[in-house]
Amino acid sequence: MQFTRLLQSIQQQHNSLLCIGLDSDPAKLPPSIRSSREPVLEFNRAIIRATSEFTCAYKINLAFYEAMGVKGWDILRETLSLIPSHILTIGDAKRGDIGNTAKQYAKALLEDLGFGATTVNPYMGFDSVEPFLQNEERGAFVLALTSNPGAKDFQHLVSKGRPLYEHVTLKVKQWNRKRNCGLVVGATRPRQLQSIRNILPRVPFLIPGVGAQGGDLRSAVRYGCDATGWLALINASRSIIFASSGRYYASAAEKSAKAMRNQINRIRDSLF
Amino acid sequence: MQFTRLLQSIQQQHNSLLCIGLDSDPAKLPPSIRSSREPVLEFNRAIIRATSEFTCAYKINLAFYEAMGVKGWDILRETLSLIPSHILTIGDAKRGDIGNTAKQYAKALLEDLGFGATTVNPYMGFDSVEPFLQNEERGAFVLALTSNPGAKDFQHLVSKGRPLYEHVTLKVKQWNRKRNCGLVVGATRPRQLQSIRNILPRVPFLIPGVGAQGGDLRSAVRYGCDATGWLALINASRSIIFASSGRYYASAAEKSAKAMRNQINRIRDSLF
């Protein structure tokens, strides 16, 4: 099944647009588990068990695992094996390199680790993205408009009447032959989110920046979804996984994930 | 010592502008070593031993090692330990992520693995690059104009009268307070290389695309060097490390590295 349809079917099956970011920074783990043998893995296990009912996807930022060195790869692999198979896994690696090398990254992420989708950086153009689009069942979310302060440095530069992130959007429209392209669009700029959705009405959007980064949830759902109320992946990381640093951190994460899933659904039901 | 001065001193000490890319793709190794216990590591050891006299830097593209999974990290770490300490090591990872995450990548590359420099992707702007610039002795080569076909998709878009890669160049000028920024500029477009050198007369350039990708060596030296004939890092990967696939692959690599170092020096001596 093509990735876009696959994602929609996962979202419908779980009745959820929520994506949980497993940014399990070792320095931020609850003190109660820091002394265990593999704190990050134990934390991930507890978080996944507590939240998998409410999410349609887990996004794993590879930086936190690479920073642990060799051990990090083992923890990453084991974490992936803990995620129920009917939930999408996104390898948030933001890779971007020339064709030959991009192929190696795609192999590492999609074949060896087995992620269902990845994030990719568009700066080097088509041949750096193409290897991530070979398998129609695996998605590639291309960075368009990000939610960090530095986004303004280049992404908003206007060329031929359009900002750079719209040029990226238009290219993704061309690259989407197998219906497995997605876009990363931050929630911090609702108007731009709307204009990008207008260009690509049926492409999945991965939307960070709600919660800790201050983006507006209502706008993220309104403009992030396609016309039928699907295909937005609203990502939350710290506000869920670090909802509490106490002993009952997992049940706090469960409550936070459930509340956010429900809040998103209420907004969606009122709009679509 | 600030990175720019450090690089120049390494280059002068070795009388070399050559950077060798250890893109040791397991599928391309000489048949004679494929059956050994760790073919990639054995290959790297032989190549480093054969070529270290002629190079001022080794560039390691992380993709080839990540594609090997957990084992790849071990091989990467062991490879780094084989490189003589007076030669620069560049972790070619092209990372680019938000501040918090970029910090983790910077830690992985510069602290845990101990690279002397990295490559970074500018798409997400300053806060994605800044963590790589914290230590004045460690350099960050920011992608400006790359040598792959996809470079034309976005890097040449003109905004306010300048192509995107020149906007990147101008930002790098601002970011270079500790004199540890560099730029990646492909050899395949000499005129653009010249215009970028004019904007940043004293910043190190990492120049891929000579050799296998067809860039012109003379132009790379002429426009890639600063006014005194240093600070260009002319990268060659496949043409050196895979100079021969026979049993004497290491001495073929030695010959190829020596010939290229000498050719670069002859050109430099005729120009500066």
XYZ file of C-alpha atoms in Angstrom:
544
model
C 0.000 0.000 0.000
C 1.306 3.488 -0.816
C 2.563 5.391 2.218
C -0.077 8.129 2.148
C -2.918 5.617 2.167
C -1.112 3.512 4.752
C -0.780 6.489 7.095
C -4.433 7.419 6.710
C -5.480 3.869 7.474
C -3.275 3.783 10.602
C -4.713 7.100 11.745
C -8.293 5.933 11.214
C -7.658 2.616 12.933
C -6.293 4.414 16.020
C -8.563 7.428 15.682
C -5.518 9.564 16.346
C -3.403 12.247 14.682
C -0.945 12.256 17.552
C 2.726 11.483 16.971
C 4.884 11.061 20.058
C 8.526 12.059 19.868
C 10.755 9.674 21.821
C 13.439 12.298 22.430
C 14.643 10.387 25.448
C 17.526 12.612 26.460
C 19.396 10.655 29.176
C 19.960 13.872 31.136
C 16.211 14.427 31.476
C 15.081 10.986 32.602
C 13.181 10.649 35.885
C 15.656 10.207 38.772
C 13.866 7.015 39.814
C 15.166 5.042 36.825
C 18.587 6.610 36.345
C 20.283 3.846 38.296
C 18.775 1.004 36.257
C 20.981 -0.912 33.821
C 19.643 0.717 30.655
C 17.691 3.787 31.805
C 16.796 5.004 28.292
C 15.484 1.624 27.211
C 13.524 1.159 30.418
C 12.082 4.641 30.012
C 11.120 4.016 26.388
C 9.530 0.697 27.281
C 7.395 2.303 29.985
C 6.439 5.268 27.786
C 5.509 3.086 24.807
C 3.435 0.747 26.964
C 1.628 3.706 28.557
C 0.947 5.708 25.405
C 0.628 3.356 22.430
C -3.171 3.304 22.703
C -3.363 7.004 21.916
C -0.835 7.547 19.191
C -0.603 6.662 15.515
C 3.159 7.218 15.299
C 6.373 7.414 17.269
C 9.066 9.718 16.016
C 12.570 8.909 17.139
C 15.208 11.576 16.852
C 18.449 9.752 16.129
C 20.620 12.440 17.688
C 19.803 11.317 21.218
C 20.834 7.761 20.387
C 23.939 8.621 18.383
C 25.144 10.711 21.298
C 25.262 7.459 23.306
C 27.714 5.925 20.850
C 27.642 2.215 20.014
C 25.248 1.481 22.864
C 22.779 3.951 21.401
C 22.300 1.836 18.282
C 21.406 -1.181 20.365
C 18.943 0.836 22.429
C 17.435 2.290 19.260
C 16.985 -1.142 17.741
C 15.449 -2.552 20.908
C 13.171 0.463 21.250
C 11.908 -0.093 17.718
C 11.128 -3.721 18.541
C 8.941 -2.548 21.435
C 6.661 -0.450 19.227
C 3.518 -2.334 18.146
C 3.741 -3.116 14.448
C 0.509 -1.306 13.544
C 1.979 2.024 14.672
C 4.102 4.101 12.292
C 7.755 4.668 13.218
C 9.531 7.759 11.940
C 13.313 7.960 11.974
C 13.874 11.663 12.499
C 17.375 11.877 11.108
C 17.062 14.824 8.687
C 19.677 13.279 6.439
C 20.710 14.880 3.194
C 23.695 13.781 1.150
C 24.625 12.926 -2.429
C 22.963 10.007 -4.111
C 25.534 7.320 -3.429
C 25.750 8.265 0.240
C 22.038 8.948 0.663
C 21.490 5.367 -0.455
C 23.586 4.205 2.490
C 21.582 6.354 4.904
C 18.319 5.077 3.434
C 19.553 1.519 3.840
C 20.525 2.154 7.475
C 17.199 3.761 8.369
C 14.628 1.933 6.276
C 16.179 -1.520 5.859
C 18.515 -2.169 8.782
C 16.586 -0.290 11.444
C 13.265 -0.761 9.643
C 11.656 2.634 10.174
C 8.358 3.176 8.347
C 9.341 6.721 7.406
C 12.188 9.212 7.756
C 12.755 12.935 7.731
C 15.079 14.336 5.060
C 16.757 17.659 4.397
C 16.127 19.125 0.921
C 19.155 21.448 0.631
C 21.074 19.164 -1.742
C 18.077 18.548 -4.007
C 16.424 15.594 -5.639
C 19.235 13.071 -5.782
C 19.679 13.418 -2.015
C 15.998 12.636 -1.385
C 15.301 10.027 -4.057
C 16.872 7.013 -2.269
C 14.360 7.519 0.561
C 11.461 7.255 -1.890
C 12.285 3.935 -3.521
C 9.814 1.866 -1.527
C 6.266 3.166 -1.923
C 5.329 1.876 1.518
C 8.008 3.941 3.255
C 7.564 7.674 3.582
C 10.002 10.579 3.499
C 9.041 13.802 5.264
C 10.985 16.594 3.593
C 11.850 19.629 5.730
C 9.919 22.603 4.379
C 9.195 25.143 7.119
C 10.654 24.295 10.497
C 9.591 25.623 13.886
C 12.978 26.760 15.220
C 14.187 30.405 15.347
C 16.841 29.774 12.651
C 14.105 28.895 10.133
C 14.047 32.575 9.176
C 17.688 32.558 8.049
C 17.010 30.859 4.705
C 13.565 29.239 4.536
C 11.790 32.588 4.176
C 14.044 33.985 1.444
C 11.813 34.939 -1.470
C 12.751 33.871 -4.987
C 10.473 34.317 -8.027
C 7.719 35.560 -5.722
C 7.793 32.549 -3.401
C 9.639 31.798 -0.167
C 12.158 28.948 -0.243
C 9.859 26.619 1.725
C 7.258 26.950 -1.040
C 9.858 26.064 -3.645
C 10.574 22.963 -1.584
C 6.833 22.263 -1.478
C 6.518 22.559 -5.246
C 9.448 20.218 -5.801
C 7.936 17.685 -3.432
C 4.808 17.824 -5.556
C 6.935 16.625 -8.492
C 8.817 14.047 -6.431
C 5.637 12.433 -5.088
C 5.036 9.909 -7.882
C 4.728 6.978 -5.510
C 2.572 8.940 -3.042
C 5.119 8.491 -0.311
C 6.357 12.044 0.202
C 5.481 14.050 3.265
C 6.490 17.488 4.516
C 7.717 18.794 7.841
C 5.847 22.017 8.561
C 6.074 23.704 11.957
C 2.943 24.628 13.891
C 4.423 27.962 14.869
C 3.317 29.668 11.643
C -0.340 28.866 10.910
C -0.714 31.126 7.884
C 2.212 29.525 6.135
C 0.931 26.084 7.096
C -2.306 26.932 5.323
C -0.551 28.129 2.176
C 1.528 24.946 2.037
C -1.570 22.781 2.540
C -3.187 24.605 -0.383
C -0.291 23.626 -2.640
C -0.293 19.977 -1.513
C -3.844 19.014 -0.502
C -3.147 15.277 -0.083
C 0.348 14.950 1.323
C 1.054 13.945 4.943
C 2.372 16.773 7.134
C 4.532 16.111 10.144
C 3.874 19.077 12.428
C 6.251 19.779 15.301
C 6.186 22.857 17.468
C 2.877 22.384 19.274
C 3.345 22.475 23.037
C 6.866 23.240 24.227
C 7.543 25.460 21.207
C 4.269 27.383 21.516
C 2.466 26.552 18.269
C -1.316 26.748 18.241
C -3.008 23.336 18.228
C -6.241 24.516 16.631
C -4.437 25.976 13.629
C -2.237 22.896 13.350
C -5.326 20.673 13.020
C -7.276 23.098 10.835
C -4.569 23.753 8.282
C -2.460 20.644 8.792
C -5.190 18.128 7.902
C -6.308 17.334 4.406
C -9.905 18.127 3.394
C -11.235 15.027 5.130
C -9.505 15.644 8.464
C -6.551 13.260 8.175
C -2.855 13.195 7.192
C -1.690 15.703 9.809
C 0.739 14.145 12.250
C 0.758 16.439 15.257
C 3.998 15.800 17.077
C 4.537 16.271 20.793
C 7.677 15.148 22.566
C 8.658 16.683 25.872
C 5.114 17.628 26.948
C 4.209 13.935 26.884
C 7.273 11.876 27.671
C 8.519 14.269 30.350
C 5.033 15.120 31.695
C 6.337 14.165 35.129
C 9.793 13.407 36.453
C 8.365 11.589 39.465
C 8.064 7.849 40.017
C 4.752 7.733 38.161
C 6.152 9.346 35.040
C 4.594 6.671 32.813
C 1.050 7.238 33.993
C 1.631 10.996 33.694
C 2.710 10.398 30.075
C -0.372 8.255 29.530
C -2.658 11.009 30.813
C -0.875 13.639 28.753
C -1.022 11.549 25.552
C -4.688 10.702 26.082
C -5.581 14.330 26.788
C -3.786 15.555 23.703
C -5.220 12.867 21.434
C -8.706 13.762 22.700
C -8.158 17.488 22.369
C -6.975 17.046 18.782
C -9.999 14.863 18.012
C -12.414 17.382 19.502
C -10.926 20.120 17.345
C -11.010 17.859 14.300
C -14.615 16.830 14.908
C -15.622 20.495 15.150
C -13.906 21.350 11.867
C -14.351 18.395 9.514
C 44.381 27.618 18.474
C 41.448 28.735 16.329
C 40.457 26.197 13.699
C 41.359 28.297 10.669
C 44.917 28.818 11.923
C 45.124 25.204 13.013
C 44.180 23.983 9.548
C 46.697 26.254 7.870
C 49.433 25.053 10.183
C 48.548 21.399 9.463
C 48.574 22.101 5.732
C 51.944 23.834 5.901
C 53.453 21.127 8.066
C 52.402 18.444 5.535
C 52.827 20.682 2.498
C 49.486 19.340 1.309
C 45.995 20.566 0.469
C 44.792 17.031 -0.138
C 41.896 15.607 1.856
C 41.202 11.896 1.430
C 37.634 10.678 1.764
C 37.449 7.309 3.508
C 34.170 6.349 1.832
C 34.936 2.696 2.399
C 31.795 1.186 0.925
C 31.953 -2.533 1.859
C 30.574 -3.461 -1.560
C 33.560 -1.862 -3.288
C 36.431 -3.304 -1.273
C 39.140 -5.291 -3.071
C 38.135 -8.961 -3.291
C 41.413 -9.960 -1.626
C 40.327 -8.650 1.782
C 36.605 -9.347 1.709
C 37.041 -12.573 3.619
C 38.986 -11.038 6.496
C 37.323 -10.571 9.874
C 36.729 -6.827 9.575
C 37.311 -5.970 5.899
C 36.448 -2.264 6.237
C 38.773 -1.767 9.169
C 41.571 -3.692 7.500
C 41.063 -1.644 4.352
C 41.100 1.650 6.268
C 44.222 0.653 8.162
C 46.064 -0.156 4.937
C 44.848 3.006 3.193
C 45.745 5.271 6.106
C 49.189 3.719 6.443
C 49.806 4.105 2.709
C 48.519 7.656 2.283
C 48.997 9.589 5.525
C 52.285 11.087 4.334
C 50.513 12.928 1.530
C 47.336 14.211 3.061
C 46.447 16.913 5.571
C 42.983 15.533 6.330
C 40.808 12.462 6.207
C 37.093 12.966 5.646
C 34.877 10.154 6.844
C 31.342 9.999 5.531
C 29.259 8.568 8.340
C 26.662 7.056 6.016
C 28.898 4.140 5.090
C 29.447 3.302 8.745
C 25.833 3.810 9.872
C 24.742 1.442 7.148
C 26.733 -1.260 8.955
C 24.669 -0.777 12.114
C 26.170 -1.154 15.581
C 29.375 -2.652 14.192
C 29.853 0.446 12.065
C 30.315 2.646 15.123
C 33.063 0.423 16.419
C 34.816 0.415 13.071
C 34.468 4.189 12.856
C 35.967 4.651 16.291
C 38.840 2.278 15.553
C 39.470 3.948 12.195
C 39.743 7.321 13.919
C 42.283 5.902 16.336
C 44.453 4.830 13.383
C 44.739 8.345 11.965
C 47.910 10.134 13.117
C 46.989 12.899 15.542
C 48.597 15.685 13.486
C 46.176 15.053 10.599
C 42.740 16.687 10.588
C 39.697 14.391 10.775
C 36.396 15.573 9.292
C 33.143 13.863 10.234
C 31.140 14.274 7.059
C 27.687 13.879 8.561
C 25.881 16.939 7.127
C 23.737 17.160 10.233
C 21.182 19.884 10.688
C 18.582 19.885 13.421
C 17.129 22.198 16.060
C 19.364 23.511 18.811
C 18.655 20.916 21.475
C 19.133 18.048 19.057
C 22.036 19.612 17.204
C 23.817 19.722 20.558
C 23.469 15.940 20.782
C 24.872 15.485 17.280
C 27.742 17.847 18.055
C 28.476 15.875 21.223
C 28.439 12.580 19.300
C 30.756 13.838 16.561
C 33.132 16.213 18.292
C 33.299 14.830 21.822
C 32.488 11.103 21.710
C 34.050 10.344 18.346
C 36.520 13.222 18.597
C 36.457 14.533 15.020
C 38.424 17.728 14.454
C 35.691 19.130 12.212
C 32.270 18.275 10.805
C 30.078 19.158 7.868
C 26.686 20.740 8.605
C 23.560 21.509 6.628
C 22.399 25.152 6.807
C 18.698 24.691 5.912
C 17.433 25.107 9.485
C 19.551 28.194 10.151
C 21.821 29.451 12.882
C 20.582 27.504 15.902
C 21.172 24.253 14.000
C 24.800 25.192 13.266
C 25.781 26.977 16.476
C 26.387 23.849 18.624
C 29.091 22.782 16.166
C 30.912 26.095 16.663
C 31.262 26.098 20.441
C 34.866 24.956 20.510
C 37.131 27.309 18.562
C 39.535 24.457 17.785
C 36.867 22.387 16.042
C 35.602 23.445 12.631
C 32.207 23.249 10.966
C 32.063 23.176 7.172
C 28.653 24.515 6.182
C 27.177 23.234 2.909
C 27.022 26.136 0.473
C 27.272 24.940 -3.116
C 27.427 21.181 -3.544
C 28.705 19.239 -6.526
C 25.738 16.893 -7.092
C 23.098 17.327 -9.828
C 20.359 18.179 -7.286
C 22.302 21.272 -6.208
C 20.396 23.196 -8.860
C 16.999 22.480 -7.238
C 17.376 25.075 -4.468
C 20.948 26.305 -4.065
C 20.792 28.423 -7.226
C 17.453 30.093 -6.468
C 18.026 33.840 -6.576
C 16.696 36.029 -3.790
C 17.501 39.751 -3.442
C 19.892 39.446 -6.357
C 21.924 36.579 -4.893
C 21.688 32.804 -5.201
C 20.859 30.877 -2.026
C 24.431 29.589 -1.679
C 25.659 33.187 -1.458
C 23.092 33.904 1.266
C 24.540 30.931 3.119
C 28.024 32.341 2.538
C 27.027 35.739 3.937
C 25.484 34.156 7.034
C 28.618 32.106 7.594
C 30.553 35.369 7.546
C 28.438 36.486 10.533
C 28.674 33.128 12.302
C 32.462 32.998 12.092
C 33.293 34.866 15.310
C 35.613 32.136 16.565
C 37.246 31.656 13.164
C 36.137 28.047 13.020
C 33.603 28.113 10.176
C 34.326 26.560 6.825
C 32.278 26.068 3.683
C 31.627 23.109 1.414
C 31.937 24.321 -2.175
C 31.978 21.888 -5.075
C 34.751 21.995 -7.657
C 32.268 21.480 -10.470
C 31.449 25.206 -10.739
C 34.673 27.257 -10.814
C 33.035 30.645 -11.415
C 30.801 30.259 -8.384
C 33.749 29.024 -6.349
C 35.534 32.236 -7.207
C 32.580 34.433 -6.217
C 32.264 32.638 -2.875
C 36.011 33.009 -2.217
C 35.667 36.733 -2.879
C 33.019 36.994 -0.149
C 35.022 34.979 2.365
C 38.719 35.473 1.641
C 40.032 33.688 4.773
C 37.634 30.809 5.466
C 38.582 27.158 4.831
C 36.831 25.568 1.851
C 36.218 21.852 1.655
C 36.082 21.127 -2.059
C 34.617 17.846 -3.274
C 33.919 16.975 -6.869
C 37.441 16.839 -8.287
C 38.114 13.516 -9.979
C 35.163 11.131 -10.121
C 32.697 14.004 -10.385
C 34.633 15.829 -13.075
C 35.567 19.114 -11.435
C 38.641 20.923 -12.702
C 41.624 20.710 -10.352
C 43.306 23.886 -11.542
C 40.232 26.004 -10.842
C 39.733 24.314 -7.489
C 43.237 25.348 -6.409
C 43.105 28.783 -7.990
C 39.770 29.882 -6.556
C 39.576 27.565 -3.567
C 42.755 28.779 -1.860
C 43.028 32.007 0.086
C 45.373 34.745 -1.183
C 48.427 32.982 0.235
C 47.684 29.599 -1.319
C 46.218 27.760 1.672
C 42.876 26.851 3.271
C 41.514 24.884 0.316
C 40.925 21.239 1.207
C 40.749 19.405 -2.089
C 38.872 16.203 -1.433
C 39.310 12.989 -3.382
C 37.730 9.727 -2.322
C 37.176 6.960 -4.846
C 40.030 7.980 -7.181
C 42.474 7.360 -4.324
C 41.078 4.668 -2.057
C 39.748 2.564 -4.920
C 42.655 3.301 -7.282
C 43.028 -0.454 -7.669
C 40.890 -3.360 -6.624
C 43.801 -5.758 -6.894
C 45.947 -7.192 -4.116
C 48.225 -4.155 -4.167
C 45.375 -1.728 -3.667
C 47.247 0.069 -0.844
C 50.288 0.884 -2.914
C 47.998 1.991 -5.745
C 46.289 4.335 -3.262
C 49.696 5.575 -2.132
C 50.719 6.355 -5.700
C 47.424 8.049 -6.421
C 47.547 10.174 -3.244
C 51.158 11.158 -3.867
C 50.459 12.066 -7.493
C 47.469 14.163 -6.568
C 49.232 15.932 -3.709
C 52.115 16.752 -6.068
C 49.841 17.878 -8.862
C 47.990 20.206 -6.492
C 51.298 21.594 -5.211
C 52.610 22.203 -8.727
C 49.457 24.135 -9.572
C 49.651 26.059 -6.308
C 53.326 26.904 -6.813
C 52.555 28.250 -10.282
C 49.742 30.461 -8.979
C 50.778 31.791 -5.573
